[in-house]
CSV table of C-alpha atoms in Angstrom, one decimal:
chain,number,residue,atom,x,y,z
Y,1,MET,CA,4.9,5.3,-27.4
Y,2,THR,CA,6.7,7.5,-29.9
Y,3,GLY,CA,10.2,8.9,-29.8
Y,4,SER,CA,12.3,8.9,-26.7
Y,5,PRO,CA,10.6,11.3,-24.3
Y,6,ARG,CA,12.5,12.7,-21.3
Y,7,VAL,CA,11.3,13.9,-17.9
Y,8,ALA,CA,10.7,17.7,-18.0
Y,9,ARG,CA,9.5,18.2,-14.4
Y,10,LEU,CA,8.5,16.5,-11.2
Y,11,GLU,CA,6.1,18.1,-8.8
Y,12,ALA,CA,4.9,17.2,-5.3
Y,13,LEU,CA,1.3,18.1,-4.3
Y,14,LEU,CA,0.2,17.7,-0.7
Y,15,PHE,CA,-3.4,17.4,0.5
Y,16,ARG,CA,-4.9,16.7,4.0
Y,17,ALA,CA,-8.4,15.8,4.9
Y,18,PRO,CA,-9.7,15.9,8.5
Y,19,CYS,CA,-10.9,12.6,9.9
Y,20,ALA,CA,-12.2,10.8,13.0
Y,21,PRO,CA,-9.2,9.3,14.8
Y,22,VAL,CA,-7.8,6.1,13.2
Y,23,ARG,CA,-6.1,3.9,15.8
Y,24,THR,CA,-3.3,1.5,15.3
Y,25,SER,CA,-1.1,-0.2,17.9
Y,26,PHE,CA,1.7,2.4,17.2
Y,27,GLY,CA,-0.4,5.6,17.2
Y,28,VAL,CA,-3.4,7.6,16.2
Y,29,MET,CA,-4.0,9.4,12.9
Y,30,HIS,CA,-6.0,12.6,13.2
Y,31,ASP,CA,-6.1,13.5,9.5
Y,32,ARG,CA,-5.5,11.7,6.3
Y,33,PRO,CA,-2.7,13.0,4.0
Y,34,ALA,CA,-2.1,12.4,0.4
Y,35,LEU,CA,1.3,13.3,-1.2
Y,36,LEU,CA,1.0,13.0,-4.9
Y,37,LEU,CA,3.8,13.2,-7.5
Y,38,ARG,CA,3.1,14.6,-10.9
Y,39,VAL,CA,5.7,13.8,-13.6
Y,40,GLU,CA,5.5,15.4,-17.0
Y,41,ASP,CA,7.7,14.5,-20.0
Y,42,ASP,CA,9.0,16.9,-22.7
Y,43,GLU,CA,6.1,16.1,-25.0
Y,44,GLY,CA,3.4,17.0,-22.4
Y,45,ALA,CA,2.4,13.5,-21.2
Y,46,VAL,CA,1.7,13.3,-17.5
Y,47,GLY,CA,1.8,10.4,-14.9
Y,48,TRP,CA,0.9,10.2,-11.3
Y,49,GLY,CA,2.2,8.4,-8.2
Y,50,GLU,CA,1.6,8.5,-4.4
Y,51,VAL,CA,4.1,8.6,-1.6
Y,52,TRP,CA,3.4,6.8,1.7
Y,53,CYS,CA,3.1,9.4,4.5
Y,54,ASN,CA,0.5,8.3,7.0
Y,55,PHE,CA,2.5,8.6,10.2
Y,56,PRO,CA,4.0,10.6,11.8
Y,57,PRO,CA,1.9,13.6,10.8
Y,58,CYS,CA,4.9,15.7,9.8
Y,59,GLY,CA,6.2,13.0,7.5
Y,60,ALA,CA,4.3,14.3,4.4
Y,61,GLU,CA,5.9,17.7,4.4
Y,62,HIS,CA,9.3,16.1,4.9
Y,63,ARG,CA,8.9,13.8,2.0
Y,64,ALA,CA,7.6,16.6,-0.2
Y,65,ALA,CA,10.8,18.5,0.6
Y,66,LEU,CA,12.9,15.5,-0.4
Y,67,VAL,CA,11.1,15.5,-3.7
Y,68,ARG,CA,11.6,19.2,-4.3
Y,69,THR,CA,15.2,19.6,-3.2
Y,70,LEU,CA,16.8,16.2,-4.1
Y,71,VAL,CA,14.8,13.9,-6.4
Y,72,ALA,CA,13.2,16.4,-8.9
Y,73,PRO,CA,16.6,17.8,-10.0
Y,74,GLN,CA,18.0,14.3,-10.5
Y,75,LEU,CA,15.0,13.1,-12.4
Y,76,GLN,CA,14.9,16.0,-14.9
Y,77,GLY,CA,16.2,14.9,-18.2
Y,78,GLN,CA,16.0,11.2,-17.5
Y,79,PRO,CA,14.2,8.8,-19.9
Y,80,ALA,CA,10.5,8.9,-19.2
Y,81,GLY,CA,9.7,5.6,-20.9
Y,82,GLU,CA,12.0,3.4,-18.9
Y,83,PRO,CA,10.5,3.2,-15.4
Y,84,THR,CA,12.4,0.3,-14.0
Y,85,ALA,CA,15.7,1.4,-15.2
Y,86,THR,CA,15.1,4.9,-13.9
Y,87,TRP,CA,14.0,3.6,-10.5
Y,88,ARG,CA,17.1,1.6,-10.2
Y,89,GLN,CA,19.3,4.4,-11.3
Y,90,LEU,CA,17.8,6.8,-8.7
Y,91,GLY,CA,18.2,4.1,-6.1
Y,92,ARG,CA,21.9,3.8,-6.8
Y,93,ARG,CA,22.2,7.6,-6.8
Y,94,PHE,CA,20.6,8.1,-3.4
Y,95,ALA,CA,21.8,4.9,-1.7
Y,96,VAL,CA,24.7,6.5,0.2
Y,97,LEU,CA,22.7,9.6,1.1
Y,98,ALA,CA,19.9,7.4,2.5
Y,99,LEU,CA,22.5,5.8,4.8
Y,100,GLN,CA,24.3,9.0,5.7
Y,101,SER,CA,21.0,10.7,6.6
Y,102,GLY,CA,19.5,7.7,8.3
Y,103,GLU,CA,16.5,7.9,6.0
Y,104,PRO,CA,16.3,4.9,3.8
Y,105,GLY,CA,12.5,4.7,4.4
Y,106,PRO,CA,11.6,8.2,3.2
Y,107,MET,CA,13.9,8.0,0.3
Y,108,ALA,CA,12.5,4.6,-0.7
Y,109,GLN,CA,8.9,5.9,-0.4
Y,110,VAL,CA,9.7,8.9,-2.7
Y,111,LEU,CA,11.4,6.8,-5.3
Y,112,ALA,CA,8.5,4.3,-5.2
Y,113,ALA,CA,6.1,7.1,-6.1
Y,114,VAL,CA,8.4,8.2,-8.9
Y,115,ASP,CA,8.3,4.7,-10.3
Y,116,GLN,CA,4.5,4.7,-10.1
Y,117,ALA,CA,4.2,8.0,-11.9
Y,118,LEU,CA,6.6,6.9,-14.7
Y,119,TRP,CA,4.6,3.7,-15.2
Y,120,ASP,CA,1.3,5.6,-15.2
Y,121,LEU,CA,2.8,8.0,-17.8
Y,122,ALA,CA,3.9,5.1,-19.9
Y,123,ALA,CA,0.4,3.5,-19.8
Y,124,ARG,CA,-1.2,6.8,-20.8
Y,125,ARG,CA,1.1,7.3,-23.7
Y,126,ALA,CA,0.4,3.7,-24.8
Y,127,GLY,CA,-3.4,4.3,-24.5
Y,128,GLN,CA,-3.7,1.2,-22.2
Y,129,PRO,CA,-4.9,0.6,-18.7
Y,130,LEU,CA,-1.8,0.0,-16.5
Y,131,TRP,CA,-2.7,-3.6,-15.7
Y,132,GLN,CA,-2.8,-4.4,-19.5
Y,133,LEU,CA,0.6,-2.7,-20.1
Y,134,LEU,CA,2.0,-4.8,-17.4
Y,135,GLY,CA,0.9,-8.0,-19.0
Y,136,GLY,CA,-2.3,-8.7,-17.0
Y,137,THR,CA,-5.3,-10.5,-18.4
Y,138,ARG,CA,-8.1,-9.4,-16.0
Y,139,ALA,CA,-9.8,-6.1,-15.2
Y,140,GLU,CA,-11.1,-6.9,-11.8
Y,141,VAL,CA,-9.5,-8.1,-8.5
Y,142,PRO,CA,-10.8,-9.5,-5.2
Y,143,ALA,CA,-10.6,-7.1,-2.3
Y,144,TYR,CA,-11.1,-6.9,1.5
Y,145,ALA,CA,-12.2,-4.3,4.0
Y,146,SER,CA,-9.3,-3.0,6.1
Y,147,GLY,CA,-8.5,-0.4,8.8
Y,148,ILE,CA,-11.2,-1.8,11.1
Y,149,GLY,CA,-10.0,-0.6,14.5
Y,150,PRO,CA,-11.1,-1.3,18.1
Y,151,GLU,CA,-13.8,1.4,18.0
Y,152,SER,CA,-15.7,-0.4,15.2
Y,153,GLY,CA,-18.6,-2.6,16.4
Y,154,ILE,CA,-20.5,-5.4,14.8
Y,155,ASP,CA,-22.9,-3.0,13.1
Y,156,ASP,CA,-19.9,-1.5,11.3
Y,157,LEU,CA,-18.8,-4.9,10.1
Y,158,LEU,CA,-22.3,-5.7,8.8
Y,159,LYS,CA,-22.4,-2.3,7.1
Y,160,HIS,CA,-19.2,-3.1,5.3
Y,161,ARG,CA,-20.7,-6.4,4.2
Y,162,GLU,CA,-23.8,-4.6,2.9
Y,163,ASN,CA,-21.4,-2.3,0.9
Y,164,GLY,CA,-20.1,-5.3,-1.0
Y,165,HIS,CA,-17.2,-6.8,1.1
Y,166,THR,CA,-16.9,-10.5,1.8
Y,167,ALA,CA,-13.5,-10.3,3.5
Y,168,PHE,CA,-12.5,-8.3,6.6
Y,169,LYS,CA,-9.3,-7.4,8.5
Y,170,LEU,CA,-9.4,-6.3,12.1
Y,171,LYS,CA,-6.7,-4.3,13.9
Y,172,VAL,CA,-5.5,-6.0,17.1
Y,173,GLY,CA,-2.6,-5.6,19.5
Y,174,PHE,CA,-4.3,-3.4,22.0
Y,175,ASP,CA,-5.6,-5.7,24.9
Y,176,ALA,CA,-5.5,-9.4,24.6
Y,177,VAL,CA,-8.9,-10.0,26.2
Y,178,ALA,CA,-10.6,-7.3,24.2
Y,179,ASP,CA,-8.9,-8.5,21.0
Y,180,ALA,CA,-10.1,-12.0,21.5
Y,181,ARG,CA,-13.6,-10.9,22.2
Y,182,ARG,CA,-13.7,-8.7,19.1
Y,183,VAL,CA,-12.4,-11.3,16.7
Y,184,ALA,CA,-14.8,-14.0,18.1
Y,185,GLY,CA,-17.7,-11.6,17.9
Y,186,ALA,CA,-16.8,-10.7,14.3
Y,187,ARG,CA,-16.6,-14.4,13.3
Y,188,GLN,CA,-20.0,-15.1,14.9
Y,189,ALA,CA,-21.6,-12.1,13.2
Y,190,LEU,CA,-20.1,-12.6,9.8
Y,191,GLY,CA,-20.6,-16.4,9.7
Y,192,PRO,CA,-18.2,-19.1,8.6
Y,193,ALA,CA,-18.2,-18.2,4.9
Y,194,ALA,CA,-16.6,-14.8,5.5
Y,195,THR,CA,-12.8,-14.4,5.1
Y,196,LEU,CA,-11.4,-12.9,8.3
Y,197,MET,CA,-7.9,-11.6,9.1
Y,198,VAL,CA,-6.1,-9.6,11.8
Y,199,ASP,CA,-3.3,-7.1,11.8
Y,200,ALA,CA,-1.2,-6.6,15.0
Y,201,ASN,CA,1.1,-3.9,13.5
Y,202,GLN,CA,4.2,-5.4,15.2
Y,203,ALA,CA,2.6,-5.0,18.6
Y,204,TRP,CA,3.5,-8.3,20.4
Y,205,PRO,CA,6.8,-9.2,22.1
Y,206,ALA,CA,8.3,-12.3,20.5
Y,207,ALA,CA,7.9,-14.3,23.8
Y,208,GLU,CA,4.2,-13.7,23.9
Y,209,ALA,CA,3.3,-13.6,20.2
Y,210,ALA,CA,2.5,-17.4,19.8
Y,211,ALA,CA,0.0,-17.4,22.6
Y,212,HIS,CA,-1.7,-14.3,21.2
Y,213,CYS,CA,-1.8,-15.8,17.7
Y,214,ARG,CA,-3.3,-19.1,18.8
Y,215,ALA,CA,-6.0,-17.4,20.8
Y,216,LEU,CA,-7.1,-15.5,17.7
Y,217,ALA,CA,-6.5,-18.3,15.2
Y,218,ALA,CA,-9.2,-20.4,16.8
Y,219,ASN,CA,-11.6,-18.1,14.8
Y,220,GLY,CA,-10.5,-19.4,11.5
Y,221,LEU,CA,-8.2,-16.7,10.2
Y,222,ALA,CA,-6.9,-16.4,6.7
Y,223,TRP,CA,-3.8,-14.7,8.1
Y,224,ILE,CA,-2.2,-12.9,11.1
Y,225,GLU,CA,-0.3,-9.8,10.0
Y,226,GLU,CA,2.9,-8.5,11.5
Y,227,PRO,CA,2.5,-10.2,14.9
Y,228,VAL,CA,6.0,-9.2,15.9
Y,229,ALA,CA,8.5,-6.6,14.9
Y,230,VAL,CA,9.7,-6.9,11.3
Y,231,ASP,CA,13.4,-6.9,12.5
Y,232,GLN,CA,13.1,-10.0,14.6
Y,233,PRO,CA,15.5,-12.7,13.6
Y,234,ALA,CA,14.4,-15.2,11.0
Y,235,GLU,CA,14.4,-18.0,13.5
Y,236,VAL,CA,11.8,-16.1,15.6
Y,237,TRP,CA,9.6,-15.8,12.6
Y,238,ARG,CA,10.0,-19.4,11.6
Y,239,GLN,CA,9.1,-20.7,15.1
Y,240,LEU,CA,6.1,-18.4,15.3
Y,241,ALA,CA,4.9,-19.6,11.9
Y,242,ALA,CA,5.0,-23.2,13.2
Y,243,GLU,CA,3.1,-22.3,16.4
Y,244,ALA,CA,0.7,-19.5,15.4
Y,245,GLY,CA,-2.2,-21.7,14.2
Y,246,ALA,CA,-2.8,-19.5,11.1
Y,247,PRO,CA,-0.7,-18.2,8.2
Y,248,LEU,CA,1.5,-15.2,8.8
Y,249,ALA,CA,1.6,-12.2,6.6
Y,250,GLY,CA,4.0,-9.2,6.3
Y,251,GLY,CA,6.1,-7.2,4.0
Y,252,GLU,CA,4.8,-3.6,4.2
Y,253,ASN,CA,7.9,-2.6,6.3
Y,254,LEU,CA,10.5,-4.5,4.3
Y,255,ILE,CA,12.9,-2.4,2.1
Y,256,GLY,CA,14.9,-3.8,-0.8
Y,257,GLU,CA,14.9,-6.8,-3.1
Y,258,ALA,CA,17.3,-8.7,-0.8
Y,259,ALA,CA,15.0,-8.2,2.2
Y,260,PHE,CA,12.0,-9.6,0.3
Y,261,SER,CA,14.0,-12.5,-1.2
Y,262,HIS,CA,15.2,-13.4,2.3
Y,263,ALA,CA,11.6,-13.2,3.7
Y,264,ILE,CA,10.4,-15.5,0.9
Y,265,GLU,CA,13.3,-18.0,1.3
Y,266,THR,CA,12.9,-18.1,5.1
Y,267,GLY,CA,9.4,-19.4,4.6
Y,268,ALA,CA,7.7,-17.9,7.6
Y,269,LEU,CA,5.5,-15.6,5.6
Y,270,ALA,CA,2.7,-17.3,3.7
Y,271,VAL,CA,1.4,-13.9,2.5
Y,272,LEU,CA,3.7,-11.3,1.1
Y,273,GLN,CA,2.5,-7.7,1.3
Y,274,PRO,CA,4.8,-5.1,-0.4
Y,275,ASP,CA,3.4,-1.6,-0.6
Y,276,VAL,CA,3.8,0.3,-3.9
Y,277,ALA,CA,4.0,3.6,-2.0
Y,278,LYS,CA,6.6,2.4,0.6
Y,279,TRP,CA,9.2,0.6,-1.5
Y,280,GLY,CA,9.6,-0.4,-5.1
Y,281,GLY,CA,6.6,1.2,-6.8
Y,282,VAL,CA,5.3,-0.9,-9.6
Y,283,SER,CA,8.7,-2.2,-10.7
Y,284,GLY,CA,9.7,-3.6,-7.3
Y,285,CYS,CA,6.4,-4.8,-6.1
Y,286,LEU,CA,5.4,-6.7,-9.2
Y,287,ALA,CA,8.8,-8.5,-9.2
Y,288,VAL,CA,8.2,-9.4,-5.6
Y,289,ALA,CA,4.7,-10.6,-6.3
Y,290,ARG,CA,5.9,-12.9,-9.1
Y,291,GLN,CA,8.8,-14.2,-7.0
Y,292,ALA,CA,6.5,-14.9,-4.0
Y,293,MET,CA,3.9,-16.7,-6.2
Y,294,ALA,CA,6.6,-18.8,-7.8
Y,295,ALA,CA,7.6,-19.9,-4.4
Y,296,GLY,CA,4.0,-20.9,-3.5
Y,297,ARG,CA,3.3,-17.8,-1.4
Y,298,ARG,CA,0.3,-15.5,-1.7
Y,299,TYR,CA,0.6,-11.9,-2.9
Y,300,CYS,CA,-1.8,-9.4,-1.2
Y,301,PRO,CA,-0.6,-5.8,-1.7
Y,302,HIS,CA,-0.5,-3.6,1.4
Y,303,PHE,CA,-2.0,-0.1,1.1
Y,304,LEU,CA,-3.6,2.3,3.5
Y,305,GLY,CA,-3.4,5.8,1.9
Y,306,ALA,CA,-5.3,7.8,-0.6
Y,307,GLY,CA,-6.7,6.8,-4.0
Y,308,VAL,CA,-3.8,7.0,-6.4
Y,309,GLY,CA,-1.8,4.4,-4.6
Y,310,LEU,CA,-4.9,2.2,-4.0
Y,311,ALA,CA,-5.7,2.2,-7.7
Y,312,ILE,CA,-2.1,1.4,-8.7
Y,313,SER,CA,-2.0,-1.4,-6.2
Y,314,ALA,CA,-5.1,-2.8,-7.9
Y,315,HIS,CA,-3.4,-2.7,-11.3
Y,316,VAL,CA,-0.3,-4.5,-10.0
Y,317,LEU,CA,-2.5,-7.2,-8.4
Y,318,ALA,CA,-4.4,-7.6,-11.6
Y,319,ALA,CA,-1.1,-7.9,-13.6
Y,320,ALA,CA,0.3,-10.4,-11.1
Y,321,GLY,CA,-2.7,-12.7,-11.1
Y,322,GLY,CA,-3.2,-15.3,-8.4
Y,323,ASP,CA,-5.7,-15.3,-5.6
Y,324,GLY,CA,-4.4,-12.3,-3.7
Y,325,LEU,CA,-6.7,-9.7,-2.2
Y,326,LEU,CA,-6.6,-5.9,-2.6
Y,327,GLU,CA,-6.5,-4.0,0.7
Y,328,ILE,CA,-9.2,-1.3,0.9
Y,329,ASP,CA,-9.3,1.0,3.9
Y,330,VAL,CA,-12.9,1.4,4.9
Y,331,ASN,CA,-12.4,4.4,7.2
Y,332,PRO,CA,-14.0,7.6,5.8
Y,333,ASN,CA,-11.4,9.4,3.6
Y,334,PRO,CA,-12.4,11.9,0.8
Y,335,LEU,CA,-8.9,11.7,-0.6
Y,336,ARG,CA,-9.4,8.0,-1.3
Y,337,GLU,CA,-12.7,8.6,-3.0
Y,338,LEU,CA,-11.6,11.6,-5.0
Y,339,LEU,CA,-8.3,10.1,-6.2
Y,340,ALA,CA,-9.1,6.4,-7.0
Y,341,GLY,CA,-9.5,7.2,-10.7
Y,342,GLY,CA,-12.8,5.3,-11.2
Y,343,LEU,CA,-12.0,2.1,-9.3
Y,344,SER,CA,-15.4,0.6,-8.6
Y,345,PRO,CA,-16.9,0.0,-5.2
Y,346,PRO,CA,-16.7,-3.6,-4.2
Y,347,ARG,CA,-19.4,-5.9,-5.3
Y,348,GLU,CA,-19.5,-9.5,-4.0
Y,349,GLY,CA,-16.0,-9.0,-2.8
Y,350,ARG,CA,-14.5,-7.8,-6.1
Y,351,VAL,CA,-13.6,-4.4,-7.6
Y,352,GLN,CA,-13.6,-3.5,-11.3
Y,353,LEU,CA,-10.7,-1.4,-12.7
Y,354,PRO,CA,-11.7,1.4,-15.1
Y,355,ALA,CA,-11.2,0.9,-18.8
Y,356,VAL,CA,-9.2,4.0,-19.4
Y,357,PRO,CA,-5.4,4.6,-19.9
Y,358,GLY,CA,-3.1,4.6,-16.9
Y,359,PHE,CA,-4.2,3.9,-13.4
Y,360,GLY,CA,-7.6,5.5,-14.1
Y,361,HIS,CA,-9.0,9.0,-14.4
Y,362,PRO,CA,-6.3,11.6,-13.4
Y,363,PRO,CA,-6.8,13.7,-10.3
Y,364,ASP,CA,-9.3,16.5,-10.5
Y,365,LEU,CA,-7.2,19.2,-8.9
Y,366,PRO,CA,-10.0,21.8,-8.6
Y,367,ALA,CA,-12.1,19.3,-6.6
Y,368,LEU,CA,-9.1,18.9,-4.2
Y,369,ARG,CA,-8.5,22.6,-3.6
Y,370,GLU,CA,-10.1,22.6,-0.2
Y,371,PHE,CA,-7.6,19.9,1.0
Y,372,ALA,CA,-4.5,21.5,-0.5
Y,373,VAL,CA,-1.5,22.2,1.7
Y,374,ARG,CA,1.4,24.4,0.8
Y,375,CYS,CA,4.7,22.5,0.9
């Protein structure tokens, strides 16, 4: 990088793609949004980030308004080449407002995308892939098929395997009998060599969670994700970890370095899953990944959005190293395909990162025109 560039502007661009309903235990998505942030410095270099905005549907427009009215004016003129310092400075600037407005989540998500965009800009100015700028040594990562809901059958699982996946995560938390039948059927169809996980999306009451976990863990699960609400006391999580019969995973709904440090120190989570679009961006999530791995935990980034955040998640995983898996939503989503920047389709359970600067090829805005939403 040359000189000391400053941020000239920050823009929010919103896109929506219609989709077949995507079911989780907390609700149904009827379209797939993508809220992208475009940051430009005073020398014309550009970087991209993605804000989490899956649910509720109105959340994307709200976060775009936060960018436009609050964050963009504060970011203008800030150093463009110091992502972590700028992320921390913005976090301090908006900490009281997040509490006052009752919106620590949306503010964290917006700042996470700002951090992504500044790191992407830095990598493009350096002429390096993001994983390389972050100190990584590999250009591919293992991955798994995610977003597999109760409407998916065995044929769908086999199709995902044909498409290059060797690891699969099923959504559960709907009906105990149906959940158990689906997971057992998946294991039988995929065979013992396949990696299989489940995600309950915080669905089970604490008093019932251990029984649900044990019933599913009999199928040889790599992890059980968010079996209870993230705000349950540490002792509930510790006891559940001792009784579940499979490793527990979580982290997508934690906010802040203290929360992640506490989760790692508590020891209940064997798999840590920060999300670059929900909190921390590259700066926060890479630090959590390294802290988790140093404590003997596994880092597997959470992501269930469009392509920019997916690609950046892959770069952070590549930089962190370890045996973690990249989460790839396998539900149809043109915004994931159009925005992944050249991330390869899975092959034998692994994806290749593109050998271009930044997170990959920048968004092709003309190709996205049919999905654009005024915000």
